[in-house]
Amino acid sequence: MNRPLGLGANVNYMISFVLFWAGSLPFLWFAPQQMRHLFTVKAFVAPAGGIALFAWSIARAGGVGPIVHQGATASGSKLAWGIVAGIMSAISNFATLIVNDPDFARFAKTPGAAIWPQGLTIPLGFGLTSFIGIIAGSSSAVIYPDIGAVWNPLDLLRNFAIGRVGTVDERGSAGARAGVFIIAATFVVAQLGVNIAANSISAGTDLTALLPRYLNIRRGSYICAIVGIAICPWQFLTSSSNFTTYLSAYSVFLSSIAGPMIADYYFVRKGYLQIRDLYNAESSGPYFGILGIQWRGWVAYICGIIINVVGFAGAVGTPVPIGADYIYRLNFFSGFIVSAGVYWLLAKFFPMPALSPTGSWFEVGDEVRNPSLVYGSDADAHEARERMGYATEESMESGEKRGWFRAGKF
């Protein structure tokens, strides 16, 4: 079961991958607001599993291991750039969440209700997870001195389950196997939540925006699932360098999306949106652009990629100038700043419509929830709800539609 397939993975890992992929498919059927119960369970289960692995590793090693007591192996600029690389890897790890945050923040009761929960839980959650991983890996160096530190928690759990002693696999105790099963189950729940939140719903929302007549979040999520297995993601995990390079690619492309988004809302439009025109597909609409394309955003996006693309080539093995390498080490910041700056300059030299009428901050408040603001009258709002398959304004907010294919039941 542990023999290689020649695909960058072993048989047991491929079986696990296919089982998890297939098991995730039923959860893609439900609307985002219906998945809140899964995330509630995940909020309790995932930390418990991580803390259990943390405590188990320390108990077996009799301490936190040698790594936390080791001195720095780098100094000066090398140490500084190493810290920067770690920060960029951490940002890359949730770059998709940065760009797709509105997919979930829009369900908040008020625009500001999502600020503190995310502002506290995201850095604390990522920090605690990283700390647990480092300590567990350090402890494994004491538990398995013949093979060294085990940084993959799944490999560490496997060693616990089989009762590995040095380089020899022995049959683990029933209690150890039961403990591994429980912790592994919490990891499954945690990964399921991450997969749905960071991948499926986000992709479904973006695809819905591209083809709203034919796609909804559910259909887009299933398309994402098919593409996700077609790109052979296990190839990214063949080595730690492949994985970090893959993460840095996120920063190259997503930072250039985040930059124009922030610049447009906060610095160009200053929070002002003409809600009704957001739903206007006519060429005369202020958000239509040229042939439906906002060329300023595309130019800014390409500029944000160009600043990093040479350094990215160096990251995959091509010799590049040292300056490009330094810029790439700041990949998310450089892409974000350049793309945002270019977008802001283009908006200054080539003004766009639908800007703040006062020239200062002019954000739409709670009235955005009123469908009449979009459709012009209560009668038009009711007709629009009926056309989209919603029975009432309440069902429109909850996403409960009528019908099957036309109303988006699939």
mmCIF file of N, CA and C in Angstrom, residues 91-155:
data_model
loop_
_atom_site.group_PDB
_atom_site.id
_atom_site.type_symbol
_atom_site.label_atom_id
_atom_site.label_comp_id
_atom_site.label_asym_id
_atom_site.label_seq_id
_atom_site.Cartn_x
_atom_site.Cartn_y
_atom_site.Cartn_z
ATOM 1 N N ILE A 91 1.546 34.708 4.450
ATOM 2 C CA ILE A 91 0.534 35.488 3.735
ATOM 3 C C ILE A 91 0.018 34.708 2.532
ATOM 4 N N SER A 92 0.927 34.053 1.813
ATOM 5 C CA SER A 92 0.516 33.266 0.650
ATOM 6 C C SER A 92 -0.449 32.161 1.038
ATOM 7 N N ASN A 93 -0.285 31.649 2.255
ATOM 8 C CA ASN A 93 -1.115 30.539 2.711
ATOM 9 C C ASN A 93 -2.586 30.913 2.791
ATOM 10 N N PHE A 94 -2.875 32.191 3.065
ATOM 11 C CA PHE A 94 -4.287 32.588 3.075
ATOM 12 C C PHE A 94 -4.552 33.752 2.122
ATOM 13 N N ALA A 95 -3.774 33.791 1.014
ATOM 14 C CA ALA A 95 -3.998 34.819 0.000
ATOM 15 C C ALA A 95 -5.375 34.689 -0.627
ATOM 16 N N THR A 96 -5.838 33.445 -0.803
ATOM 17 C CA THR A 96 -7.180 33.263 -1.366
ATOM 18 C C THR A 96 -8.245 33.832 -0.436
ATOM 19 N N LEU A 97 -8.033 33.703 0.875
ATOM 20 C CA LEU A 97 -9.007 34.238 1.829
ATOM 21 C C LEU A 97 -9.029 35.760 1.791
ATOM 22 N N ILE A 98 -7.879 36.372 1.544
ATOM 23 C CA ILE A 98 -7.816 37.832 1.458
ATOM 24 C C ILE A 98 -8.670 38.330 0.297
ATOM 25 N N VAL A 99 -8.540 37.683 -0.853
ATOM 26 C CA VAL A 99 -9.244 38.128 -2.053
ATOM 27 C C VAL A 99 -10.724 37.755 -2.009
ATOM 28 N N ASN A 100 -11.032 36.579 -1.475
ATOM 29 C CA ASN A 100 -12.410 36.079 -1.500
ATOM 30 C C ASN A 100 -13.148 36.278 -0.185
ATOM 31 N N ASP A 101 -12.619 37.092 0.684
ATOM 32 C CA ASP A 101 -13.274 37.327 1.969
ATOM 33 C C ASP A 101 -14.720 37.803 1.823
ATOM 34 N N PRO A 102 -15.050 38.662 0.837
ATOM 35 C CA PRO A 102 -16.455 39.095 0.709
ATOM 36 C C PRO A 102 -17.437 37.959 0.476
ATOM 37 N N ASP A 103 -16.957 36.813 -0.020
ATOM 38 C CA ASP A 103 -17.862 35.680 -0.227
ATOM 39 C C ASP A 103 -18.530 35.255 1.073
ATOM 40 N N PHE A 104 -17.853 35.490 2.200
ATOM 41 C CA PHE A 104 -18.405 35.122 3.499
ATOM 42 C C PHE A 104 -18.779 36.350 4.324
ATOM 43 N N ALA A 105 -18.004 37.413 4.206
ATOM 44 C CA ALA A 105 -18.290 38.609 4.992
ATOM 45 C C ALA A 105 -19.640 39.210 4.623
ATOM 46 N N ARG A 106 -20.113 38.944 3.420
ATOM 47 C CA ARG A 106 -21.410 39.497 2.996
ATOM 48 C C ARG A 106 -22.573 38.919 3.785
ATOM 49 N N PHE A 107 -22.360 37.792 4.468
ATOM 50 C CA PHE A 107 -23.426 37.204 5.269
ATOM 51 C C PHE A 107 -23.473 37.800 6.675
ATOM 52 N N ALA A 108 -22.550 38.692 7.009
ATOM 53 C CA ALA A 108 -22.552 39.318 8.329
ATOM 54 C C ALA A 108 -23.783 40.209 8.474
ATOM 55 N N LYS A 109 -24.259 40.361 9.709
ATOM 56 C CA LYS A 109 -25.466 41.151 9.946
ATOM 57 C C LYS A 109 -25.243 42.624 9.631
ATOM 58 N N THR A 110 -24.038 43.125 9.895
ATOM 59 C CA THR A 110 -23.685 44.503 9.564
ATOM 60 C C THR A 110 -22.324 44.492 8.877
ATOM 61 N N PRO A 111 -21.989 45.533 8.089
ATOM 62 C CA PRO A 111 -20.691 45.541 7.406
ATOM 63 C C PRO A 111 -19.503 45.424 8.351
ATOM 64 N N GLY A 112 -19.634 45.947 9.564
ATOM 65 C CA GLY A 112 -18.512 45.899 10.491
ATOM 66 C C GLY A 112 -18.477 44.675 11.380
ATOM 67 N N ALA A 113 -19.506 43.805 11.267
ATOM 68 C CA ALA A 113 -19.594 42.655 12.171
ATOM 69 C C ALA A 113 -18.506 41.618 11.919
ATOM 70 N N ALA A 114 -17.911 41.638 10.740
ATOM 71 C CA ALA A 114 -16.897 40.627 10.407
ATOM 72 C C ALA A 114 -15.484 41.070 10.761
ATOM 73 N N ILE A 115 -15.313 42.323 11.181
ATOM 74 C CA ILE A 115 -13.958 42.848 11.370
ATOM 75 C C ILE A 115 -13.256 42.191 12.547
ATOM 76 N N TRP A 116 -13.858 42.292 13.737
ATOM 77 C CA TRP A 116 -13.193 41.771 14.931
ATOM 78 C C TRP A 116 -13.061 40.253 14.932
ATOM 79 N N PRO A 117 -14.112 39.495 14.554
ATOM 80 C CA PRO A 117 -13.925 38.034 14.519
ATOM 81 C C PRO A 117 -12.781 37.593 13.618
ATOM 82 N N GLN A 118 -12.676 38.199 12.440
ATOM 83 C CA GLN A 118 -11.594 37.825 11.535
ATOM 84 C C GLN A 118 -10.259 38.405 11.986
ATOM 85 N N GLY A 119 -10.299 39.634 12.489
ATOM 86 C CA GLY A 119 -9.063 40.277 12.925
ATOM 87 C C GLY A 119 -8.388 39.553 14.072
ATOM 88 N N LEU A 120 -9.177 38.862 14.890
ATOM 89 C CA LEU A 120 -8.614 38.125 16.027
ATOM 90 C C LEU A 120 -8.348 36.661 15.689
ATOM 91 N N THR A 121 -9.329 36.005 15.081
ATOM 92 C CA THR A 121 -9.211 34.555 14.906
ATOM 93 C C THR A 121 -8.226 34.153 13.813
ATOM 94 N N ILE A 122 -8.104 34.935 12.750
ATOM 95 C CA ILE A 122 -7.201 34.534 11.666
ATOM 96 C C ILE A 122 -5.739 34.538 12.111
ATOM 97 N N PRO A 123 -5.213 35.635 12.667
ATOM 98 C CA PRO A 123 -3.806 35.569 13.119
ATOM 99 C C PRO A 123 -3.596 34.605 14.276
ATOM 100 N N LEU A 124 -4.556 34.537 15.206
ATOM 101 C CA LEU A 124 -4.412 33.601 16.318
ATOM 102 C C LEU A 124 -4.480 32.155 15.828
ATOM 103 N N GLY A 125 -5.411 31.877 14.928
ATOM 104 C CA GLY A 125 -5.554 30.521 14.412
ATOM 105 C C GLY A 125 -4.327 30.063 13.642
ATOM 106 N N PHE A 126 -3.847 30.907 12.737
ATOM 107 C CA PHE A 126 -2.659 30.543 11.972
ATOM 108 C C PHE A 126 -1.432 30.455 12.873
ATOM 109 N N GLY A 127 -1.319 31.376 13.818
ATOM 110 C CA GLY A 127 -0.173 31.348 14.729
ATOM 111 C C GLY A 127 -0.156 30.110 15.601
ATOM 112 N N LEU A 128 -1.323 29.754 16.157
ATOM 113 C CA LEU A 128 -1.403 28.572 17.017
ATOM 114 C C LEU A 128 -1.132 27.297 16.224
ATOM 115 N N THR A 129 -1.675 27.220 15.016
ATOM 116 C CA THR A 129 -1.440 26.038 14.182
ATOM 117 C C THR A 129 0.041 25.880 13.854
ATOM 118 N N SER A 130 0.695 26.977 13.508
ATOM 119 C CA SER A 130 2.127 26.918 13.201
ATOM 120 C C SER A 130 2.933 26.514 14.425
ATOM 121 N N PHE A 131 2.573 27.062 15.586
ATOM 122 C CA PHE A 131 3.288 26.730 16.825
ATOM 123 C C PHE A 131 3.158 25.241 17.146
ATOM 124 N N ILE A 132 1.942 24.706 17.022
ATOM 125 C CA ILE A 132 1.725 23.281 17.287
ATOM 126 C C ILE A 132 2.553 22.427 16.327
ATOM 127 N N GLY A 133 2.577 22.808 15.051
ATOM 128 C CA GLY A 133 3.346 22.049 14.073
ATOM 129 C C GLY A 133 4.833 22.059 14.359
ATOM 130 N N ILE A 134 5.362 23.211 14.757
ATOM 131 C CA ILE A 134 6.796 23.315 15.053
ATOM 132 C C ILE A 134 7.166 22.474 16.268
ATOM 133 N N ILE A 135 6.373 22.572 17.323
ATOM 134 C CA ILE A 135 6.682 21.819 18.547
ATOM 135 C C ILE A 135 6.523 20.322 18.324
ATOM 136 N N ALA A 136 5.472 19.916 17.603
ATOM 137 C CA ALA A 136 5.288 18.490 17.325
ATOM 138 C C ALA A 136 6.436 17.952 16.480
ATOM 139 N N GLY A 137 6.863 18.731 15.485
ATOM 140 C CA GLY A 137 7.993 18.302 14.668
ATOM 141 C C GLY A 137 9.280 18.234 15.458
ATOM 142 N N SER A 138 9.493 19.209 16.338
ATOM 143 C CA SER A 138 10.686 19.200 17.191
ATOM 144 C C SER A 138 10.683 17.998 18.123
ATOM 145 N N SER A 139 9.538 17.696 18.698
ATOM 146 C CA SER A 139 9.437 16.543 19.601
ATOM 147 C C SER A 139 9.699 15.236 18.866
ATOM 148 N N SER A 140 9.290 15.165 17.606
ATOM 149 C CA SER A 140 9.489 13.926 16.851
ATOM 150 C C SER A 140 10.962 13.622 16.632
ATOM 151 N N ALA A 141 11.812 14.658 16.654
ATOM 152 C CA ALA A 141 13.250 14.418 16.513
ATOM 153 C C ALA A 141 13.792 13.625 17.691
ATOM 154 N N VAL A 142 13.174 13.771 18.859
ATOM 155 C CA VAL A 142 13.571 13.000 20.039
ATOM 156 C C VAL A 142 12.958 11.609 19.993
ATOM 157 N N ILE A 143 11.706 11.530 19.556
ATOM 158 C CA ILE A 143 11.011 10.238 19.513
ATOM 159 C C ILE A 143 11.651 9.309 18.484
ATOM 160 N N TYR A 144 12.039 9.866 17.336
ATOM 161 C CA TYR A 144 12.613 9.061 16.254
ATOM 162 C C TYR A 144 13.989 9.609 15.871
ATOM 163 N N PRO A 145 14.997 9.413 16.706
ATOM 164 C CA PRO A 145 16.324 9.972 16.424
ATOM 165 C C PRO A 145 16.962 9.388 15.173
ATOM 166 N N ASP A 146 16.564 8.178 14.777
ATOM 167 C CA ASP A 146 17.176 7.546 13.607
ATOM 168 C C ASP A 146 16.693 8.146 12.291
ATOM 169 N N ILE A 147 15.494 8.692 12.288
ATOM 170 C CA ILE A 147 14.963 9.269 11.047
ATOM 171 C C ILE A 147 14.866 10.785 11.117
ATOM 172 N N GLY A 148 15.071 11.362 12.293
ATOM 173 C CA GLY A 148 15.025 12.808 12.431
ATOM 174 C C GLY A 148 13.616 13.347 12.589
ATOM 175 N N ALA A 149 13.507 14.667 12.544
ATOM 176 C CA ALA A 149 12.222 15.329 12.754
ATOM 177 C C ALA A 149 11.233 14.973 11.648
ATOM 178 N N VAL A 150 9.994 14.743 12.044
ATOM 179 C CA VAL A 150 8.906 14.439 11.105
ATOM 180 C C VAL A 150 7.993 15.660 11.056
ATOM 181 N N TRP A 151 8.033 16.408 9.965
ATOM 182 C CA TRP A 151 7.310 17.676 9.905
ATOM 183 C C TRP A 151 5.895 17.534 9.377
ATOM 184 N N ASN A 152 5.613 16.465 8.690
ATOM 185 C CA ASN A 152 4.251 16.244 8.199
ATOM 186 C C ASN A 152 3.439 15.589 9.308
ATOM 187 N N PRO A 153 2.390 16.243 9.821
ATOM 188 C CA PRO A 153 1.618 15.654 10.929
ATOM 189 C C PRO A 153 0.977 14.321 10.565
ATOM 190 N N LEU A 154 0.668 14.121 9.284
ATOM 191 C CA LEU A 154 0.083 12.843 8.874
ATOM 192 C C LEU A 154 1.105 11.717 8.990
ATOM 193 N N ASP A 155 2.352 12.006 8.616
ATOM 194 C CA ASP A 155 3.407 11.001 8.781
ATOM 195 C C ASP A 155 3.662 10.721 10.258
#
